[in-house]
Amino acid sequence: DVKVTQSSRYLVKRTGEKVFLECVQDMDHENMFWYRQDPGLGLRLIYFSYDVKMKEKGDIPEGYSVSREKKERFSLILESASTNQTSMYLCASSPLGGRYNEQFFGPGTRLTVL
Amino acid sequence: KNEVEQSPQNLTAQEGEFITINCSYSVGISALHWLQQHPGGGIVSLFMLSSGKKKHGRLIATINIQEKHSSLHITASHPRDSAVYICAVNRDGGATNKLIFGTGTLLAVQP
């Protein structure tokens, strides 16, 4: 089975702190995604990566950056956390190729910024 | 207006009832996905379909491409079916694997 893991299930940070959220997948997938999920808004794409060192902005990239130095690992970085970044963050991966593919999701990290 | 709309937003059912969740979309698609998210948990894929109908156990998913509409049915519902059900689509002609999500339907099945 595909396994996508995230570094923390729950995280509490203070305004202005630098925050790292890490995601690791074990199925050699090319594509990796970071989403945030908020009540009434559903999942929104922050960034995605289709290869090592390659990244593309999603719908809401402001205030976030990403890093993909190895194929299996995709990191989301909040350079200076703000209270409006309190949310559930979900990572996903999928193989490359074809017109569409299933995405495999991690368990999520619930981030609270105080 | 969201490109993927789900109804209802909230649904409460009694154990054993037949349940239908609807999804309408306004863009051309190459595939539609139904996902399930349990409270505090990650998201799992239930179905991926581009035409017709798929069945897995008590779950049935249908899609009507002409009407841009899909339904997820749960037969003989059980409290363990309580979860958020999310509809998502791959936009036709868009980047492979990027999904557009609906806001989800929160289902509670009472014993």
Short mmCIF file of C-alpha atoms in Angstrom, two decimals:
data_model
loop_
_atom_site.label_atom_id
_atom_site.label_comp_id
_atom_site.label_asym_id
_atom_site.label_seq_id
_atom_site.Cartn_x
_atom_site.Cartn_y
_atom_site.Cartn_z
CA ASP A 1 0.00 0.00 0.00
CA VAL A 2 1.06 3.56 -0.68
CA LYS A 3 2.05 5.32 2.45
CA VAL A 4 2.18 9.08 2.82
CA THR A 5 3.36 10.33 6.19
CA GLN A 6 3.43 13.81 7.66
CA SER A 7 5.83 14.91 10.35
CA SER A 8 3.25 15.99 12.94
CA ARG A 9 -0.48 15.44 13.54
CA TYR A 10 -0.82 18.55 15.70
CA LEU A 11 1.40 21.63 15.85
CA VAL A 12 1.12 24.87 17.82
CA LYS A 13 3.30 27.82 16.83
CA ARG A 14 3.51 31.51 17.62
CA THR A 15 2.99 34.37 15.19
CA GLY A 16 6.19 35.15 13.32
CA GLU A 17 7.78 31.74 13.80
CA LYS A 18 9.19 29.82 10.84
CA VAL A 19 7.30 26.56 10.45
CA PHE A 20 8.31 23.45 8.55
CA LEU A 21 5.79 20.77 7.59
CA GLU A 22 7.30 17.65 6.12
CA CYS A 23 5.75 14.97 3.93
CA VAL A 24 7.28 11.67 2.88
CA GLN A 25 5.91 9.10 0.44
CA ASP A 26 7.26 5.61 -0.12
CA MET A 27 5.93 4.75 -3.58
CA ASP A 28 8.36 6.62 -5.81
CA HIS A 29 5.63 9.00 -6.99
CA GLU A 30 6.67 11.93 -9.15
CA ASN A 31 3.85 14.29 -8.14
CA MET A 32 3.43 15.70 -4.66
CA PHE A 33 0.93 18.26 -3.40
CA TRP A 34 0.30 20.48 -0.41
CA TYR A 35 -3.26 21.51 0.43
CA ARG A 36 -4.93 23.38 3.21
CA GLN A 37 -8.43 22.49 4.32
CA ASP A 38 -10.76 24.99 5.97
CA PRO A 39 -14.43 24.62 6.94
CA GLY A 40 -16.74 25.68 4.13
CA LEU A 41 -13.86 26.12 1.68
CA GLY A 42 -12.78 22.54 1.06
CA LEU A 43 -9.27 21.64 -0.01
CA ARG A 44 -7.24 24.32 -1.71
CA LEU A 45 -3.95 23.69 -3.48
CA ILE A 46 -0.98 25.61 -2.09
CA TYR A 47 1.88 24.19 -4.17
CA PHE A 48 2.65 21.08 -6.12
CA SER A 49 5.81 19.47 -7.44
CA TYR A 50 6.16 17.15 -10.40
CA ASP A 51 9.83 16.32 -9.96
CA VAL A 52 12.79 16.91 -7.69
CA LYS A 53 13.55 20.65 -7.44
CA MET A 54 10.50 21.42 -9.61
CA LYS A 55 7.55 23.26 -8.14
CA GLU A 56 4.51 25.12 -9.28
CA LYS A 57 2.21 27.52 -7.46
CA GLY A 58 -1.29 26.40 -6.69
CA ASP A 59 -4.31 28.54 -5.94
CA ILE A 60 -3.14 30.06 -2.63
CA PRO A 61 0.69 30.19 -2.51
CA GLU A 62 0.98 33.51 -0.68
CA GLY A 63 2.83 33.18 2.61
CA TYR A 64 4.16 29.72 1.79
CA SER A 65 7.18 28.20 0.08
CA VAL A 66 8.16 24.61 -0.66
CA SER A 67 11.23 22.48 -1.04
CA ARG A 68 11.74 19.19 -2.84
CA GLU A 69 15.36 18.09 -2.63
CA LYS A 70 14.59 14.36 -2.77
CA LYS A 71 11.87 12.57 -4.70
CA GLU A 72 10.22 11.11 -1.62
CA ARG A 73 10.12 14.29 0.48
CA PHE A 74 8.14 17.50 -0.01
CA SER A 75 8.34 20.24 2.60
CA LEU A 76 5.99 23.16 3.15
CA ILE A 77 7.50 26.23 4.78
CA LEU A 78 5.70 29.09 6.47
CA GLU A 79 8.39 31.79 6.56
CA SER A 80 6.60 33.88 9.20
CA ALA A 81 3.50 32.19 10.54
CA SER A 82 0.35 34.24 10.93
CA THR A 83 -2.94 33.48 12.66
CA ASN A 84 -4.76 33.21 9.32
CA GLN A 85 -2.56 30.20 8.52
CA THR A 86 -4.23 28.20 11.28
CA SER A 87 -5.64 25.27 9.33
CA MET A 88 -5.46 21.58 8.50
CA TYR A 89 -2.61 20.88 6.07
CA LEU A 90 -2.74 17.79 3.88
CA CYS A 91 -0.02 16.34 1.70
CA ALA A 92 -0.71 14.01 -1.23
CA SER A 93 1.23 12.16 -3.90
CA SER A 94 0.42 10.55 -7.22
CA PRO A 95 2.29 8.85 -10.04
CA LEU A 96 3.09 10.69 -13.23
CA GLY A 97 1.49 9.85 -16.51
CA GLY A 98 -1.95 9.34 -17.93
CA ARG A 99 -4.74 11.84 -18.07
CA TYR A 100 -5.64 11.42 -14.45
CA ASN A 101 -4.53 9.52 -11.43
CA GLU A 102 -5.64 8.86 -7.92
CA GLN A 103 -3.97 10.99 -5.27
CA PHE A 104 -2.85 9.37 -2.01
CA PHE A 105 -3.20 11.53 1.06
CA GLY A 106 -1.30 11.77 4.32
CA PRO A 107 -3.09 11.95 7.71
CA GLY A 108 -2.90 15.74 7.89
CA THR A 109 -1.28 18.24 10.25
CA ARG A 110 -3.54 20.50 12.25
CA LEU A 111 -1.58 23.72 12.71
CA THR A 112 -2.59 26.37 15.22
CA VAL A 113 -0.84 29.74 15.10
CA LEU A 114 -1.27 31.80 18.27
CA LYS B 1 -19.53 30.14 -7.87
CA ASN B 2 -17.47 27.03 -7.15
CA GLU B 3 -16.58 24.89 -10.14
CA VAL B 4 -17.56 21.78 -8.13
CA GLU B 5 -20.71 21.92 -6.04
CA GLN B 6 -21.95 19.26 -3.64
CA SER B 7 -25.31 18.75 -2.01
CA PRO B 8 -26.36 18.44 0.65
CA GLN B 9 -23.68 20.05 2.83
CA ASN B 10 -24.89 18.11 5.86
CA LEU B 11 -26.86 14.89 6.01
CA THR B 12 -28.18 12.89 8.94
CA ALA B 13 -29.58 9.42 8.35
CA GLN B 14 -30.78 6.49 10.37
CA GLU B 15 -28.92 3.21 10.19
CA GLY B 16 -30.12 1.15 7.25
CA GLU B 17 -31.26 4.07 5.11
CA PHE B 18 -30.31 4.54 1.46
CA ILE B 19 -28.17 7.67 1.08
CA THR B 20 -27.46 9.83 -1.96
CA ILE B 21 -24.88 12.60 -2.19
CA ASN B 22 -24.78 14.74 -5.31
CA CYS B 23 -21.98 16.50 -7.16
CA SER B 24 -22.32 18.97 -10.03
CA TYR B 25 -19.45 20.56 -11.91
CA SER B 26 -19.21 23.36 -14.44
CA VAL B 27 -15.95 22.53 -16.25
CA GLY B 28 -14.96 19.89 -18.76
CA ILE B 29 -13.41 16.97 -16.95
CA SER B 30 -11.32 13.91 -17.68
CA ALA B 31 -12.24 12.14 -14.43
CA LEU B 32 -14.25 12.53 -11.24
CA HIS B 33 -13.21 11.25 -7.83
CA TRP B 34 -15.18 10.46 -4.69
CA LEU B 35 -13.13 10.68 -1.50
CA GLN B 36 -13.89 9.86 2.14
CA GLN B 37 -12.49 11.63 5.20
CA HIS B 38 -13.15 10.33 8.71
CA PRO B 39 -13.02 12.78 11.64
CA GLY B 40 -9.42 13.73 12.38
CA GLY B 41 -8.22 11.37 9.70
CA GLY B 42 -6.68 11.46 6.29
CA ILE B 43 -8.51 11.17 3.00
CA VAL B 44 -8.99 7.94 1.10
CA SER B 45 -10.12 7.49 -2.47
CA LEU B 46 -13.39 5.62 -2.93
CA PHE B 47 -13.92 5.87 -6.67
CA MET B 48 -12.39 7.36 -9.78
CA LEU B 49 -14.68 7.36 -12.81
CA SER B 50 -14.99 8.97 -16.21
CA SER B 51 -18.22 7.37 -17.36
CA GLY B 52 -21.03 5.09 -16.26
CA LYS B 53 -21.16 3.47 -12.89
CA LYS B 54 -18.89 1.76 -10.37
CA LYS B 55 -19.76 -0.36 -7.34
CA HIS B 56 -17.71 -1.34 -4.33
CA GLY B 57 -19.52 -3.16 -1.57
CA ARG B 58 -22.40 -0.97 -0.38
CA LEU B 59 -21.13 2.07 -2.29
CA ILE B 60 -22.18 2.97 -5.82
CA ALA B 61 -20.95 5.93 -7.86
CA THR B 62 -22.52 7.14 -11.08
CA ILE B 63 -21.65 9.89 -13.50
CA ASN B 64 -23.59 11.59 -16.30
CA ILE B 65 -21.08 13.43 -18.46
CA GLN B 66 -23.72 15.24 -20.53
CA GLU B 67 -25.43 16.63 -17.44
CA LYS B 68 -22.12 17.22 -15.60
CA HIS B 69 -23.41 15.42 -12.56
CA SER B 70 -22.35 12.54 -10.34
CA SER B 71 -23.98 10.77 -7.42
CA LEU B 72 -22.59 8.67 -4.60
CA HIS B 73 -25.04 6.17 -3.13
CA ILE B 74 -24.66 4.24 0.11
CA THR B 75 -27.00 1.29 0.57
CA ALA B 76 -27.90 -0.09 4.02
CA SER B 77 -26.03 2.74 5.74
CA HIS B 78 -24.14 2.07 8.97
CA PRO B 79 -22.75 4.38 11.68
CA ARG B 80 -19.22 3.59 10.45
CA ASP B 81 -20.14 5.33 7.18
CA SER B 82 -20.20 8.63 9.12
CA ALA B 83 -17.58 10.82 7.46
CA VAL B 84 -17.08 13.72 5.10
CA TYR B 85 -17.53 12.74 1.45
CA ILE B 86 -15.68 14.89 -1.06
CA CYS B 87 -16.18 15.12 -4.81
CA ALA B 88 -13.18 16.20 -6.92
CA VAL B 89 -12.51 16.49 -10.64
CA ASN B 90 -9.55 16.47 -13.00
CA ARG B 91 -10.11 19.37 -15.40
CA ASP B 92 -10.01 18.22 -19.02
CA GLY B 93 -6.96 19.69 -20.72
CA GLY B 94 -5.51 20.80 -17.41
CA ALA B 95 -2.30 19.70 -15.78
CA THR B 96 -2.32 16.01 -15.13
CA ASN B 97 -3.37 15.04 -11.62
CA LYS B 98 -4.41 18.47 -10.38
CA LEU B 99 -7.80 18.24 -8.72
CA ILE B 100 -10.60 20.72 -8.12
CA PHE B 101 -12.49 19.88 -4.93
CA GLY B 102 -16.03 20.35 -3.74
CA THR B 103 -16.53 21.54 -0.16
CA GLY B 104 -17.66 18.15 1.06
CA THR B 105 -20.79 16.56 2.52
CA LEU B 106 -20.79 15.75 6.23
CA LEU B 107 -22.72 12.51 6.77
CA ALA B 108 -23.83 11.31 10.18
CA VAL B 109 -25.50 7.88 10.39
CA GLN B 110 -27.28 7.33 13.67
CA PRO B 111 -27.82 3.86 15.14
#
